[in-house]
């Protein structure tokens, strides 16, 4: 019988995950289908009961359910538990087990760009859900230091307190981060600032970058945010959010099927889906 996979979120119609995963199922001749489910917060509990009843094989979880799903699951992977957010669920013999592949997807994408982490001074911009996953996973790799710059400092302090992998770190405001920018080898932008349609916005000025610095923005719409454009003008290497999206999906696919999928195929599928976006 065809296996059912899916993604739950609100909104969900713009998700690129169904096209990406269904293409992989076809490519690897797996008898399965991946369906987007528009689930409001008030229907989340019922939706998970329904998933159990129909024996869904696995699903992804996106905004706004990544935290709310946790008490509805049977088990949590330790990293997902520490992060406090789940983006991938696997049905293991009737048990729903929650994982977080966002942060590991980000790190895999970064390593794919030939960027090492353990000798780096890192600045994370933002302290929301995405930043938590990324912070914890980079911290696990042991960077030299990793500071956080966020509008609300308490959220950044919370990440430092909760992170199970301790690295030297400070919380900075925007001005402090801009003034000490020359110190960092790697800057990771995790906020929604600069995302379509507000593409002229920038979370911090990058005019004082260290020579050879690398700037990664998890936004992929537009493919090149104003931050990344400015970073290029200031001589930095850059990466957009496509890698993180593709690798988090690849890790979920591998968890569900045991197959390590073709990353380039996935990237092309996503770029086709995004079609027409300017670089
Ligand atoms: P996500 O799960 O996508 O990370 P989130 O948890 O809502 O979303 O976090 C959004 C991040 O973008 C936070 O770092 C937020 O800053 P605050 O913690 O101060 O709210 C940041 N952010 C969003 N809009 C912002 C704005 N207009 N100015 C500065 N920071 C902003």
Coordinates of C-alpha atoms and ligand atoms in Angstrom, one line a residue:
X1 CA 0.0 0.0 0.0
X2 CA 1.2 3.5 -0.8
X3 CA 2.9 5.2 2.2
X4 CA 1.7 8.6 3.2
X5 CA 4.0 11.5 4.2
X6 CA 3.2 15.2 4.6
X7 CA 3.8 18.6 6.0
X8 CA 1.6 20.5 8.4
X9 CA 1.5 24.2 8.8
X10 CA -0.6 27.4 8.6
X11 CA -0.2 28.7 6.0
X12 CA 1.1 25.8 3.9
X13 CA 0.2 26.5 0.2
X14 CA 3.6 27.9 -0.6
X15 CA 5.6 25.0 0.9
X16 CA 8.1 23.6 -1.6
X17 CA 8.5 20.3 0.4
X18 CA 5.7 18.4 -1.5
X19 CA 7.3 19.0 -4.9
X20 CA 10.8 18.2 -3.5
X21 CA 9.8 14.9 -1.7
X22 CA 7.3 13.6 -4.4
X23 CA 10.1 14.1 -7.0
X24 CA 12.4 12.0 -4.8
X25 CA 9.8 9.3 -4.3
X26 CA 9.4 9.0 -8.0
X27 CA 13.1 9.1 -8.7
X28 CA 13.8 6.3 -6.2
X29 CA 10.7 4.3 -7.2
X30 CA 9.2 4.5 -3.7
X31 CA 5.5 3.9 -3.5
X32 CA 4.7 6.9 -1.4
X33 CA 3.0 10.3 -1.6
X34 CA 3.8 13.6 0.3
X35 CA 0.8 15.8 1.0
X36 CA 0.6 19.4 2.3
X37 CA -2.0 19.7 5.2
X38 CA -3.3 23.1 6.1
X39 CA -3.8 22.7 9.9
X40 CA -4.8 25.6 12.2
X41 CA -3.5 25.6 15.8
X42 CA -6.9 24.7 17.2
X43 CA -7.0 21.6 15.0
X44 CA -3.5 20.4 15.7
X45 CA -4.4 17.8 18.4
X46 CA -7.2 16.3 16.2
X47 CA -4.9 16.3 13.2
X48 CA -2.3 14.3 15.0
X49 CA -4.9 11.8 16.3
X50 CA -6.0 11.5 12.6
X51 CA -2.5 10.9 11.5
X52 CA -2.1 8.1 14.1
X53 CA -5.4 6.5 12.9
X54 CA -4.4 6.4 9.3
X55 CA -0.9 5.3 10.1
X56 CA 1.0 8.2 8.4
X57 CA 4.6 7.1 7.8
X58 CA 6.2 10.5 8.6
X59 CA 5.7 14.2 8.3
X60 CA 7.3 17.6 8.5
X61 CA 6.2 20.4 10.8
X62 CA 6.4 24.1 10.0
X63 CA 5.2 27.4 11.3
X64 CA 3.4 27.8 13.7
X65 CA 3.4 24.2 15.1
X66 CA 7.1 23.4 15.7
X67 CA 6.9 23.8 19.4
X68 CA 3.2 23.0 20.0
X69 CA 3.6 19.5 18.4
X70 CA 6.0 18.4 21.2
X71 CA 3.5 17.2 23.8
X72 CA 1.5 15.4 21.1
X73 CA 4.4 13.1 20.3
X74 CA 5.5 9.8 21.9
X75 CA 9.3 10.4 21.9
X76 CA 11.8 13.2 21.2
X77 CA 15.3 13.0 19.9
X78 CA 17.6 14.6 22.5
X79 CA 18.7 17.5 20.1
X80 CA 15.1 18.3 19.3
X81 CA 14.3 18.3 23.0
X82 CA 17.2 20.7 23.8
X83 CA 16.2 23.0 20.9
X84 CA 12.5 22.8 22.0
X85 CA 11.2 22.5 18.4
X86 CA 10.4 19.7 16.0
X87 CA 10.4 19.9 12.2
X88 CA 10.4 16.2 11.3
X89 CA 8.3 13.3 12.7
X90 CA 8.8 9.6 12.0
X91 CA 6.2 6.9 12.7
X92 CA 8.3 4.0 14.2
X93 CA 6.0 1.0 14.7
X94 CA 3.1 3.3 15.7
X95 CA 5.2 5.6 17.9
X96 CA 5.5 9.2 16.7
X97 CA 9.1 10.3 17.2
X98 CA 10.1 14.0 16.8
X99 CA 13.4 15.3 15.4
X100 CA 14.9 18.6 14.4
X101 CA 16.8 18.6 11.1
X102 CA 16.8 22.5 10.7
X103 CA 20.0 23.1 12.5
X104 CA 21.8 20.0 11.2
X105 CA 20.5 20.9 7.7
X106 CA 22.1 24.3 8.1
X107 CA 25.4 22.9 9.3
X108 CA 25.5 20.3 6.4
X109 CA 24.9 23.1 3.9
X110 CA 27.6 25.2 5.4
X111 CA 30.1 22.3 5.3
X112 CA 29.1 21.8 1.7
X113 CA 30.4 25.3 1.0
X114 CA 33.8 24.2 2.3
X115 CA 33.3 26.2 5.4
X116 CA 34.7 24.8 8.6
X117 CA 33.3 25.7 12.0
X118 CA 35.7 24.6 14.8
X119 CA 38.2 27.4 14.2
X120 CA 35.7 30.1 13.6
X121 CA 34.4 33.2 15.4
X122 CA 30.7 33.2 14.7
X123 CA 28.0 35.9 14.9
X124 CA 24.3 34.7 14.9
X125 CA 21.8 37.4 14.0
X126 CA 18.4 36.7 15.6
X127 CA 17.2 34.6 18.5
X128 CA 13.9 33.1 17.3
X129 CA 13.1 29.4 16.7
X130 CA 15.4 29.1 13.7
X131 CA 18.3 30.7 15.5
X132 CA 17.9 28.2 18.4
X133 CA 18.3 25.2 16.2
X134 CA 21.2 26.7 14.3
X135 CA 22.9 28.0 17.4
X136 CA 22.8 24.6 19.2
X137 CA 24.0 22.6 16.1
X138 CA 26.9 25.0 15.4
X139 CA 27.8 25.0 19.1
X140 CA 28.1 21.2 19.0
X141 CA 30.8 21.6 16.4
X142 CA 32.9 23.7 18.8
X143 CA 33.5 27.1 17.2
X144 CA 36.1 29.4 18.9
X145 CA 33.2 31.7 20.0
X146 CA 29.6 32.4 19.0
X147 CA 27.9 35.7 19.9
X148 CA 24.2 36.5 19.3
X149 CA 22.8 39.9 18.2
X150 CA 19.1 40.3 18.7
X151 CA 16.5 43.1 19.1
X152 CA 15.2 41.4 22.3
X153 CA 18.3 40.5 24.3
X154 CA 16.4 38.2 26.7
X155 CA 15.7 35.7 23.9
X156 CA 19.4 35.6 23.1
X157 CA 20.3 35.1 26.8
X158 CA 17.8 32.3 26.9
X159 CA 19.6 30.5 24.0
X160 CA 22.9 30.8 25.7
X161 CA 21.5 29.4 29.0
X162 CA 19.7 26.5 27.3
X163 CA 22.5 25.5 24.9
X164 CA 23.9 22.1 26.1
X165 CA 27.2 22.8 24.2
X166 CA 29.0 25.6 25.9
X167 CA 31.2 28.0 23.9
X168 CA 32.4 31.5 24.7
X169 CA 29.6 33.9 23.9
X170 CA 28.1 37.3 24.4
X171 CA 24.8 39.0 23.6
X172 CA 25.1 42.1 21.5
X173 CA 22.7 44.8 20.4
X174 CA 22.7 45.9 16.7
X175 CA 25.1 48.8 17.2
X176 CA 27.6 46.7 19.2
X177 CA 27.5 44.0 16.6
X178 CA 28.1 46.4 13.7
X179 CA 31.0 48.0 15.6
X180 CA 32.7 44.6 16.3
X181 CA 31.9 43.0 12.9
X182 CA 35.6 42.8 11.9
X183 CA 36.1 40.1 14.6
X184 CA 33.8 37.5 12.9
X185 CA 34.7 34.8 10.3
X186 CA 31.1 33.6 9.9
X187 CA 27.9 35.6 10.2
X188 CA 24.6 33.8 10.1
X189 CA 21.4 35.8 9.6
X190 CA 18.3 34.0 10.9
X191 CA 15.6 36.7 11.2
X192 CA 12.9 37.4 8.6
X193 CA 14.3 40.8 7.9
X194 CA 14.9 41.2 4.1
X195 CA 12.4 38.5 3.1
X196 CA 10.0 39.1 0.3
X197 CA 8.1 41.5 0.0
X198 CA 10.2 43.8 2.3
X199 CA 13.4 43.2 0.4
X200 CA 15.0 46.6 1.0
X201 CA 15.4 45.9 4.8
X202 CA 18.6 44.8 6.4
X203 CA 19.2 43.4 9.9
X204 CA 22.6 45.0 10.3
X205 CA 25.1 46.9 8.3
X206 CA 28.0 44.8 6.9
X207 CA 30.5 47.6 6.0
X208 CA 33.1 46.5 8.5
X209 CA 33.5 42.9 7.5
X210 CA 36.7 41.0 8.2
X211 CA 38.6 40.1 4.9
X212 CA 37.6 36.6 3.9
X213 CA 34.4 36.6 6.1
X214 CA 31.5 34.4 5.0
X215 CA 27.9 35.6 5.4
X216 CA 25.0 33.1 5.3
X217 CA 21.3 34.2 5.2
X218 CA 18.6 31.6 5.8
X219 CA 16.2 33.5 3.6
X220 CA 15.7 32.1 0.1
X221 CA 13.1 34.5 -1.2
X222 CA 14.7 36.6 -2.6
X223 CA 17.7 34.4 -3.4
X224 CA 20.0 37.3 -2.7
X225 CA 18.9 39.5 0.2
X226 CA 20.1 43.0 0.6
X227 CA 22.4 41.7 3.3
X228 CA 24.0 39.3 0.9
X229 CA 24.3 41.9 -1.8
X230 CA 26.1 44.2 0.6
X231 CA 28.3 41.4 1.9
X232 CA 29.4 40.6 -1.7
X233 CA 30.2 44.3 -2.3
X234 CA 32.3 44.2 0.9
X235 CA 34.3 41.2 -0.4
X236 CA 32.6 38.4 1.6
X237 CA 31.7 34.8 0.5
X238 CA 27.9 34.3 0.7
X239 CA 25.3 31.6 1.0
X240 CA 21.5 31.9 0.8
X241 CA 18.8 29.7 2.5
X242 CA 18.4 27.2 -0.3
X243 CA 21.1 24.9 1.2
X244 CA 19.5 24.8 4.6
X245 CA 16.1 24.1 3.1
X246 CA 17.4 21.3 0.9
X247 CA 19.6 19.6 3.5
X248 CA 16.9 19.7 6.2
X249 CA 14.6 17.9 3.7
X250 CA 17.4 15.5 2.7
X251 CA 17.9 14.5 6.4
X252 CA 14.2 13.9 6.8
X253 CA 14.0 11.9 3.6
X254 CA 16.9 9.7 4.8
X255 CA 15.3 9.2 8.2
X256 CA 12.1 8.0 6.5
X257 CA 13.5 5.9 3.7
X258 CA 17.1 5.0 4.6
X259 CA 18.2 6.6 1.3
X260 CA 20.7 9.5 1.1
X261 CA 19.1 11.5 -1.6
X262 CA 20.7 13.4 -4.5
X263 CA 21.2 16.9 -3.2
X264 CA 21.7 18.5 -6.6
X265 CA 18.4 17.1 -7.9
X266 CA 16.7 18.5 -4.8
X267 CA 18.3 21.9 -5.3
X268 CA 17.2 22.1 -8.9
X269 CA 13.7 21.1 -8.0
X270 CA 13.5 23.8 -5.4
X271 CA 15.0 26.4 -7.8
X272 CA 12.4 25.4 -10.4
X273 CA 9.6 25.8 -7.9
X274 CA 10.9 29.2 -6.9
X275 CA 11.2 29.9 -10.7
X276 CA 11.7 33.5 -11.8
X277 CA 13.2 34.8 -8.6
X278 CA 16.1 37.1 -9.3
X279 CA 19.5 36.3 -7.8
Ligands
LIG1 P1 11.6 31.9 13.5 O1 11.0 30.7 14.2 O2 11.4 32.0 12.0 O3 13.0 32.1 13.9 P2 10.6 33.8 15.4 O4 10.8 32.9 16.5 O5 9.4 34.7 15.4 O6 10.7 33.1 14.0 O7 11.9 34.8 15.4 C1 12.1 35.9 14.6 C2 13.4 36.5 14.8 O8 13.5 37.7 13.9 C3 13.7 37.1 16.2 O9 15.1 37.1 16.4 C4 13.2 38.5 16.1 O10 13.7 39.4 17.0 P3 13.0 39.5 18.5 O11 13.4 38.3 19.3 O12 13.5 40.8 19.0 O13 11.5 39.5 18.2 C5 13.6 38.9 14.7 N1 12.8 40.0 14.1 C6 11.7 39.8 13.4 N2 11.2 41.0 13.0 C7 12.2 42.0 13.4 C8 12.3 43.4 13.3 N3 11.4 44.1 12.7 N4 13.4 44.0 13.9 C9 14.4 43.2 14.5 N5 14.3 41.9 14.7 C10 13.2 41.3 14.2

